[in-house]
mmCIF file of C-alpha atoms and ligand atoms in Angstrom:
data_model
loop_
_atom_site.group_PDB
_atom_site.id
_atom_site.type_symbol
_atom_site.label_atom_id
_atom_site.label_comp_id
_atom_site.label_asym_id
_atom_site.label_seq_id
_atom_site.Cartn_x
_atom_site.Cartn_y
_atom_site.Cartn_z
ATOM 1 C CA MET K 1 112.107 96.323 109.981
ATOM 2 C CA LEU K 2 109.562 94.868 109.707
ATOM 3 C CA LYS K 3 109.702 91.612 110.039
ATOM 4 C CA LYS K 4 106.521 90.181 111.372
ATOM 5 C CA LYS K 5 105.283 94.236 111.891
ATOM 6 C CA ASP K 6 101.082 93.866 109.594
ATOM 7 C CA ILE K 7 100.358 97.478 106.913
ATOM 8 C CA ILE K 8 97.159 98.369 107.479
ATOM 9 C CA SER K 9 97.443 102.441 107.070
ATOM 10 C CA ILE K 10 100.079 104.785 106.523
ATOM 11 C CA SER K 11 99.782 105.777 109.782
ATOM 12 C CA ASP K 12 100.712 102.900 111.152
ATOM 13 C CA PHE K 13 104.953 104.384 109.504
ATOM 14 C CA THR K 14 107.110 106.159 110.185
ATOM 15 C CA LYS K 15 109.195 108.196 107.518
ATOM 16 C CA GLU K 16 112.472 105.665 107.741
ATOM 17 C CA GLU K 17 110.408 102.879 106.800
ATOM 18 C CA ILE K 18 108.553 104.716 103.950
ATOM 19 C CA LEU K 19 112.408 104.801 102.486
ATOM 20 C CA TYR K 20 113.616 101.510 103.570
ATOM 21 C CA ILE K 21 110.701 99.680 102.063
ATOM 22 C CA LEU K 22 111.736 101.791 98.872
ATOM 23 C CA LYS K 23 115.479 101.261 99.104
ATOM 24 C CA THR K 24 114.814 97.602 98.877
ATOM 25 C CA ALA K 25 112.396 97.753 95.757
ATOM 26 C CA GLU K 26 115.317 99.095 93.873
ATOM 27 C CA GLU K 27 117.605 97.001 95.532
ATOM 28 C CA MET K 28 115.749 93.376 94.871
ATOM 29 C CA ASN K 29 114.919 95.240 90.941
ATOM 30 C CA LYS K 30 118.319 94.802 90.289
ATOM 31 C CA LYS K 31 119.350 91.039 91.410
ATOM 32 C CA ASP K 32 118.147 87.955 90.972
ATOM 33 C CA CYS K 33 115.521 87.079 93.953
ATOM 34 C CA SER K 34 114.307 83.645 92.406
ATOM 35 C CA GLU K 35 114.716 81.683 96.239
ATOM 36 C CA LEU K 36 114.111 84.304 98.104
ATOM 37 C CA CYS K 37 110.716 83.260 99.216
ATOM 38 C CA LYS K 38 111.253 79.815 98.520
ATOM 39 C CA GLY K 39 109.181 77.607 100.305
ATOM 40 C CA LYS K 40 106.296 80.289 101.761
ATOM 41 C CA ILE K 41 102.998 80.267 100.489
ATOM 42 C CA LEU K 42 100.330 84.565 99.949
ATOM 43 C CA ALA K 43 97.067 83.905 101.000
ATOM 44 C CA THR K 44 95.289 86.265 98.142
ATOM 45 C CA LEU K 45 91.948 86.851 100.121
ATOM 46 C CA PHE K 46 90.615 89.587 97.879
ATOM 47 C CA PHE K 47 86.372 89.804 98.982
ATOM 48 C CA GLU K 48 85.951 92.565 96.161
ATOM 49 C CA PRO K 49 87.017 92.649 92.462
ATOM 50 C CA SER K 50 91.047 93.416 91.434
ATOM 51 C CA THR K 51 92.901 93.670 88.507
ATOM 52 C CA ARG K 52 96.938 95.143 89.325
ATOM 53 C CA THR K 53 96.104 94.661 93.462
ATOM 54 C CA ARG K 54 96.175 91.249 93.323
ATOM 55 C CA LEU K 55 97.484 89.753 90.476
ATOM 56 C CA SER K 56 101.150 91.450 91.243
ATOM 57 C CA PHE K 57 100.749 90.279 94.153
ATOM 58 C CA GLU K 58 100.448 87.009 92.811
ATOM 59 C CA THR K 59 103.889 87.481 90.463
ATOM 60 C CA SER K 60 105.726 88.890 93.617
ATOM 61 C CA MET K 61 105.659 86.461 95.215
ATOM 62 C CA LYS K 62 105.799 83.852 92.544
ATOM 63 C CA ARG K 63 109.190 86.167 91.520
ATOM 64 C CA MET K 64 110.462 84.805 94.573
ATOM 65 C CA GLY K 65 109.839 81.700 94.455
ATOM 66 C CA GLY K 66 107.097 81.311 96.591
ATOM 67 C CA SER K 67 103.205 80.653 96.571
ATOM 68 C CA VAL K 68 100.068 81.523 95.801
ATOM 69 C CA ILE K 69 96.179 79.899 97.084
ATOM 70 C CA GLY K 70 93.091 82.572 97.893
ATOM 71 C CA PHE K 71 90.381 83.510 95.736
ATOM 72 C CA SER K 72 88.888 86.261 94.704
ATOM 73 C CA GLY K 73 84.543 87.048 95.378
ATOM 74 C CA GLU K 74 82.846 85.483 98.369
ATOM 75 C CA GLU K 75 80.149 83.621 96.266
ATOM 76 C CA SER K 76 83.281 81.168 96.096
ATOM 77 C CA THR K 77 83.716 81.195 99.517
ATOM 78 C CA SER K 78 82.813 79.483 102.855
ATOM 79 C CA ARG K 79 81.381 83.240 103.516
ATOM 80 C CA SER K 80 78.514 83.276 101.570
ATOM 81 C CA LYS K 81 77.411 80.530 103.995
ATOM 82 C CA GLY K 82 78.145 83.291 106.498
ATOM 83 C CA GLU K 83 81.039 83.065 107.751
ATOM 84 C CA SER K 84 82.524 85.819 109.617
ATOM 85 C CA LEU K 85 86.070 87.969 108.383
ATOM 86 C CA TYR K 86 87.395 86.083 111.782
ATOM 87 C CA ASP K 87 87.074 83.053 111.822
ATOM 88 C CA THR K 88 87.996 83.016 107.642
ATOM 89 C CA ILE K 89 91.124 84.586 109.244
ATOM 90 C CA LYS K 90 91.310 82.184 111.910
ATOM 91 C CA ILE K 91 91.613 79.592 109.271
ATOM 92 C CA VAL K 92 94.208 81.001 107.419
ATOM 93 C CA GLU K 93 96.566 81.816 108.841
ATOM 94 C CA GLY K 94 96.879 77.959 109.415
ATOM 95 C CA TYR K 95 97.095 77.767 106.006
ATOM 96 C CA ALA K 96 99.109 80.781 105.339
ATOM 97 C CA ASP K 97 102.556 82.599 106.056
ATOM 98 C CA ILE K 98 101.371 86.174 105.023
ATOM 99 C CA VAL K 99 98.239 87.717 103.662
ATOM 100 C CA VAL K 100 96.752 90.263 101.207
ATOM 101 C CA MET K 101 93.487 91.171 101.550
ATOM 102 C CA ARG K 102 90.507 93.823 100.193
ATOM 103 C CA HIS K 103 87.602 94.080 101.466
ATOM 104 C CA LYS K 104 84.609 96.553 100.970
ATOM 105 C CA VAL K 105 84.064 97.171 104.933
ATOM 106 C CA ASP K 106 86.044 100.409 106.219
ATOM 107 C CA GLY K 107 88.407 99.116 109.347
ATOM 108 C CA SER K 108 88.404 95.306 108.251
ATOM 109 C CA ALA K 109 91.772 94.777 108.321
ATOM 110 C CA ARG K 110 92.164 96.329 111.562
ATOM 111 C CA LEU K 111 90.672 93.800 112.581
ATOM 112 C CA ALA K 112 91.360 90.462 109.867
ATOM 113 C CA ALA K 113 95.481 91.770 111.847
ATOM 114 C CA GLU K 114 93.894 91.931 115.093
ATOM 115 C CA ALA K 115 92.847 88.230 114.579
ATOM 116 C CA SER K 116 95.376 86.999 112.713
ATOM 117 C CA LYS K 117 98.741 85.502 114.169
ATOM 118 C CA ILE K 118 100.240 86.120 110.732
ATOM 119 C CA PRO K 119 101.180 89.662 108.678
ATOM 120 C CA ILE K 120 98.243 90.913 107.103
ATOM 121 C CA ILE K 121 98.001 93.455 103.861
ATOM 122 C CA ASN K 122 95.842 95.612 104.041
ATOM 123 C CA GLY K 123 95.040 95.719 99.948
ATOM 124 C CA GLY K 124 92.192 98.715 100.505
ATOM 125 C CA ASP K 125 89.602 98.679 102.856
ATOM 126 C CA GLY K 126 86.277 100.311 101.497
ATOM 127 C CA SER K 127 87.088 103.687 100.492
ATOM 128 C CA ASN K 128 89.820 104.182 103.943
ATOM 129 C CA GLN K 129 92.681 103.084 102.631
ATOM 130 C CA HIS K 130 95.471 101.267 99.775
ATOM 131 C CA PRO K 131 99.054 101.598 101.473
ATOM 132 C CA THR K 132 101.124 99.584 99.074
ATOM 133 C CA GLN K 133 99.617 101.214 96.353
ATOM 134 C CA MET K 134 101.188 104.431 98.115
ATOM 135 C CA LEU K 135 104.311 102.594 98.215
ATOM 136 C CA LEU K 136 104.557 101.990 94.616
ATOM 137 C CA ASP K 137 103.273 105.903 94.227
ATOM 138 C CA LEU K 138 105.573 106.836 95.890
ATOM 139 C CA TYR K 139 107.916 104.504 94.961
ATOM 140 C CA THR K 140 107.083 105.637 90.717
ATOM 141 C CA ILE K 141 107.413 109.691 92.539
ATOM 142 C CA LYS K 142 110.959 108.684 93.167
ATOM 143 C CA GLN K 143 111.680 107.011 90.069
ATOM 144 C CA SER K 144 110.054 109.805 87.491
ATOM 145 C CA GLN K 145 110.846 113.148 89.619
ATOM 146 C CA GLY K 146 114.431 111.987 91.045
ATOM 147 C CA LYS K 147 113.589 113.229 94.520
ATOM 148 C CA LEU K 148 110.774 112.410 96.647
ATOM 149 C CA GLU K 149 110.724 115.648 98.694
ATOM 150 C CA ASN K 150 109.669 119.409 98.118
ATOM 151 C CA LEU K 151 107.706 118.606 94.996
ATOM 152 C CA LYS K 152 103.890 120.004 93.797
ATOM 153 C CA ILE K 153 101.393 117.453 92.904
ATOM 154 C CA ALA K 154 97.809 117.621 91.668
ATOM 155 C CA MET K 155 95.015 114.924 92.660
ATOM 156 C CA VAL K 156 91.527 115.053 90.905
ATOM 157 C CA GLY K 157 88.592 113.696 90.538
ATOM 158 C CA ASP K 158 87.168 111.077 93.433
ATOM 159 C CA LEU K 159 88.829 111.948 96.067
ATOM 160 C CA LYS K 160 86.532 111.197 98.980
ATOM 161 C CA TYR K 161 85.563 108.345 97.390
ATOM 162 C CA GLY K 162 89.146 107.504 96.262
ATOM 163 C CA ARG K 163 91.578 105.468 99.233
ATOM 164 C CA THR K 164 94.433 105.410 97.345
ATOM 165 C CA VAL K 165 95.081 109.760 97.259
ATOM 166 C CA HIS K 166 94.483 109.309 100.752
ATOM 167 C CA SER K 167 97.281 107.382 101.777
ATOM 168 C CA LEU K 168 99.621 109.525 99.432
ATOM 169 C CA ALA K 169 98.617 112.583 100.948
ATOM 170 C CA ALA K 170 99.477 111.443 104.230
ATOM 171 C CA ALA K 171 102.530 110.004 102.405
ATOM 172 C CA MET K 172 103.519 113.648 100.088
ATOM 173 C CA ALA K 173 103.160 115.457 103.192
ATOM 174 C CA MET K 174 105.859 113.509 104.593
ATOM 175 C CA PHE K 175 108.506 114.991 102.675
ATOM 176 C CA ASN K 176 106.721 119.132 102.759
ATOM 177 C CA ALA K 177 104.446 117.944 99.016
ATOM 178 C CA GLU K 178 102.806 121.068 98.216
ATOM 179 C CA MET K 179 99.411 120.117 97.388
ATOM 180 C CA TYR K 180 95.985 120.976 94.591
ATOM 181 C CA PHE K 181 93.192 118.766 95.573
ATOM 182 C CA VAL K 182 91.062 119.237 92.218
ATOM 183 C CA ALA K 183 87.089 118.039 92.685
ATOM 184 C CA PRO K 184 84.034 118.775 92.716
ATOM 185 C CA GLU K 185 82.881 120.863 95.880
ATOM 186 C CA GLN K 186 80.672 117.256 97.087
ATOM 187 C CA LEU K 187 83.915 114.554 95.890
ATOM 188 C CA GLN K 188 86.719 117.012 98.294
ATOM 189 C CA MET K 189 89.378 115.059 99.881
ATOM 190 C CA PRO K 190 87.408 114.524 103.846
ATOM 191 C CA ASN K 191 87.715 117.107 106.158
ATOM 192 C CA TYR K 192 89.886 113.926 109.167
ATOM 193 C CA ILE K 193 93.212 114.168 106.375
ATOM 194 C CA ILE K 194 92.833 118.038 105.514
ATOM 195 C CA GLU K 195 93.026 118.795 109.192
ATOM 196 C CA ASP K 196 96.179 116.414 109.520
ATOM 197 C CA LEU K 197 97.681 118.459 106.786
ATOM 198 C CA GLN K 198 97.408 121.793 108.237
ATOM 199 C CA LYS K 199 98.167 120.328 111.768
ATOM 200 C CA SER K 200 101.707 119.276 110.022
ATOM 201 C CA ASN K 201 101.965 122.865 107.990
ATOM 202 C CA ILE K 202 101.702 121.713 105.111
ATOM 203 C CA ASN K 203 101.339 123.679 101.417
ATOM 204 C CA TYR K 204 97.149 122.286 99.974
ATOM 205 C CA HIS K 205 94.839 125.024 97.522
ATOM 206 C CA ILE K 206 90.857 123.359 97.055
ATOM 207 C CA VAL K 207 90.586 124.231 93.791
ATOM 208 C CA ASP K 208 87.692 122.818 91.499
ATOM 209 C CA ASN K 209 89.389 122.919 87.644
ATOM 210 C CA MET K 210 92.443 121.185 86.325
ATOM 211 C CA GLN K 211 93.462 123.882 84.232
ATOM 212 C CA ASP K 212 94.488 126.266 86.346
ATOM 213 C CA VAL K 213 97.093 123.222 88.054
ATOM 214 C CA ILE K 214 98.331 121.040 85.209
ATOM 215 C CA GLY K 215 101.740 123.985 85.144
ATOM 216 C CA LYS K 216 101.897 124.081 87.825
ATOM 217 C CA VAL K 217 102.617 120.462 89.321
ATOM 218 C CA ASP K 218 105.550 118.194 88.794
ATOM 219 C CA ILE K 219 102.991 115.384 89.105
ATOM 220 C CA LEU K 220 99.174 115.383 88.461
ATOM 221 C CA TYR K 221 97.718 112.411 89.949
ATOM 222 C CA MET K 222 94.229 110.889 88.009
ATOM 223 C CA THR K 223 91.684 109.348 89.576
ATOM 224 C CA ARG K 224 88.344 107.050 88.799
ATOM 225 C CA ILE K 225 85.024 108.348 90.631
ATOM 226 C CA GLN K 226 83.867 105.707 91.988
ATOM 227 C CA LYS K 227 80.444 105.078 90.898
ATOM 228 C CA GLU K 228 79.911 101.476 93.204
ATOM 229 C CA ARG K 229 80.007 104.625 96.582
ATOM 230 C CA PHE K 230 78.123 106.620 95.792
ATOM 231 C CA PRO K 231 75.057 105.453 97.865
ATOM 232 C CA ASP K 232 72.993 107.888 95.378
ATOM 233 C CA LEU K 233 73.282 106.996 91.681
ATOM 234 C CA GLN K 234 71.663 109.736 90.442
ATOM 235 C CA GLU K 235 74.514 112.264 92.251
ATOM 236 C CA TYR K 236 77.049 110.065 90.603
ATOM 237 C CA GLU K 237 75.295 110.781 87.090
ATOM 238 C CA LYS K 238 76.224 114.096 88.218
ATOM 239 C CA VAL K 239 80.314 114.334 88.228
ATOM 240 C CA LYS K 240 80.821 110.986 86.958
ATOM 241 C CA ASN K 241 82.447 112.678 83.795
ATOM 242 C CA VAL K 242 83.777 116.833 85.177
ATOM 243 C CA PHE K 243 87.508 115.704 84.404
ATOM 244 C CA ILE K 244 88.791 114.538 81.533
ATOM 245 C CA LEU K 245 92.362 114.713 80.606
ATOM 246 C CA ASN K 246 92.900 115.308 77.203
ATOM 247 C CA LYS K 247 96.216 116.270 74.757
ATOM 248 C CA LYS K 248 94.988 120.000 74.553
ATOM 249 C CA LEU K 249 95.147 119.911 78.194
ATOM 250 C CA LEU K 250 98.609 118.638 78.372
ATOM 251 C CA GLU K 251 100.302 122.231 77.125
ATOM 252 C CA THR K 252 101.087 124.377 79.585
ATOM 253 C CA ALA K 253 102.860 121.600 81.735
ATOM 254 C CA LYS K 254 106.252 121.416 83.202
ATOM 255 C CA PRO K 255 108.134 119.159 80.420
ATOM 256 C CA ASN K 256 109.279 116.132 83.439
ATOM 257 C CA MET K 257 105.218 116.729 84.344
ATOM 258 C CA LYS K 258 104.346 113.076 84.566
ATOM 259 C CA ILE K 259 100.592 111.429 84.603
ATOM 260 C CA MET K 260 99.583 109.505 87.417
ATOM 261 C CA HIS K 261 96.899 106.960 87.829
ATOM 262 C CA PRO K 262 96.527 103.753 90.013
ATOM 263 C CA LEU K 263 94.543 102.620 87.301
ATOM 264 C CA PRO K 264 91.236 101.214 86.139
ATOM 265 C CA ARG K 265 90.637 104.518 84.185
ATOM 266 C CA VAL K 266 87.233 104.307 82.584
ATOM 267 C CA ASN K 267 86.668 108.544 81.219
ATOM 268 C CA GLU K 268 88.982 110.416 82.840
ATOM 269 C CA ILE K 269 92.135 110.254 80.913
ATOM 270 C CA SER K 270 91.370 110.068 76.691
ATOM 271 C CA GLU K 271 93.694 107.006 75.315
ATOM 272 C CA GLU K 272 95.272 110.394 73.177
ATOM 273 C CA VAL K 273 97.423 110.439 75.627
ATOM 274 C CA ASP K 274 98.668 107.395 76.838
ATOM 275 C CA ILE K 275 101.709 108.082 73.395
ATOM 276 C CA GLU K 276 102.641 111.052 75.729
ATOM 277 C CA PRO K 277 105.660 111.674 77.747
ATOM 278 C CA HIS K 278 104.046 112.648 79.983
ATOM 279 C CA ALA K 279 101.979 109.414 80.869
ATOM 280 C CA TYR K 280 103.824 107.491 83.872
ATOM 281 C CA TYR K 281 100.154 105.347 84.950
ATOM 282 C CA PHE K 282 101.654 102.131 82.341
ATOM 283 C CA ASN K 283 104.813 102.922 84.751
ATOM 284 C CA GLN K 284 103.241 102.606 86.990
ATOM 285 C CA ALA K 285 100.717 99.612 87.975
ATOM 286 C CA HIS K 286 104.653 97.149 86.623
ATOM 287 C CA TYR K 287 107.000 98.949 89.821
ATOM 288 C CA GLY K 288 103.938 97.627 91.769
ATOM 289 C CA ILE K 289 106.266 94.567 91.467
ATOM 290 C CA PRO K 290 109.366 95.487 92.619
ATOM 291 C CA VAL K 291 107.170 97.079 96.024
ATOM 292 C CA ARG K 292 105.530 94.350 96.213
ATOM 293 C CA MET K 293 107.920 91.836 96.089
ATOM 294 C CA ALA K 294 110.162 93.987 98.435
ATOM 295 C CA ILE K 295 106.837 93.969 101.597
ATOM 296 C CA ILE K 296 106.870 90.611 101.733
ATOM 297 C CA ALA K 297 109.918 89.633 101.051
ATOM 298 C CA LEU K 298 110.734 92.644 104.397
ATOM 299 C CA LEU K 299 107.122 91.183 105.906
ATOM 300 C CA LEU K 300 108.440 87.003 105.970
ATOM 301 C CA GLY K 301 111.902 88.230 106.894
ATOM 302 C CA CYS K 302 113.372 86.841 104.118
ATOM 303 C CA VAL K 303 115.645 90.142 103.505
ATOM 304 C CA LYS K 304 116.527 92.282 105.895
HETATM 305 N N1 LIG E 1 95.822 100.054 92.159
HETATM 306 C C1 LIG E 1 94.245 99.258 92.437
HETATM 307 O O1 LIG E 1 94.036 99.296 92.836
HETATM 308 O O2 LIG E 1 94.295 98.202 91.403
HETATM 309 P P1 LIG E 1 92.822 97.157 91.451
HETATM 310 O O3 LIG E 1 91.060 98.083 92.295
HETATM 311 O O4 LIG E 1 92.769 96.775 89.979
HETATM 312 O O5 LIG E 1 93.624 96.386 91.993
#
């Protein structure tokens, strides 16, 4: 179904395709996949820092018997000598079967996909999209709630620069979620996403404090205030600790409410929360493996 397709943005997916990827991930989680991608090569081109996305893609490929080449940080590559992204992609398409790329520029993944003969997976482009995080987030929500339809979700923190919430809001709209966007005014969800929700008649709320929503939602999706994306660091200082989730705040939570976070966290979830039954962010990070195994295998045609 997805063979040779790129994964660049939520807008590239139908609901049917999303459900198919999640179903494939569930199936792959239960069986031996150790020979599935034998002889295939994944290139990880990480022009920006990453722990989870890069390592979980590498682990996924290795668990399926494939190999990995790549780099982390452009200073060790010919990009530092002035090579263009286009030329880098034209070279790597001759070395690998599939690419996952992270880049600081919005739209760079689309540009790479247009240049490339092999599938390109967007591992995060600037503050734009992070579609494979969205897929593992949906997988996590399904595992924790048993369904995706008609849930209530709060997204908290940096909704302006947080690419994960941009992808997730669009995805949850497909499943008729009621959404609470909890952020200071200057970090609220971009207008283009709100307009899309309005067109789809999605019930959403703009909120400026967490306390009001914790008791109402099934998923509390925390995010980091993204210091590296602020043009003015003084503006970052004003908002950096605006939301800090602690144990006391969880007193009104529904019994099966789960806290998610794409990670890394800085101060926005106190470590005392980690042992609460609501904490689900480490499970979420680990679900990156079956989901990314499914993505690689589907794009390469190693599973149908
Ligand atoms: N969630 C996520 O993208 O984490 P990394 O930045 O560590 O890849």
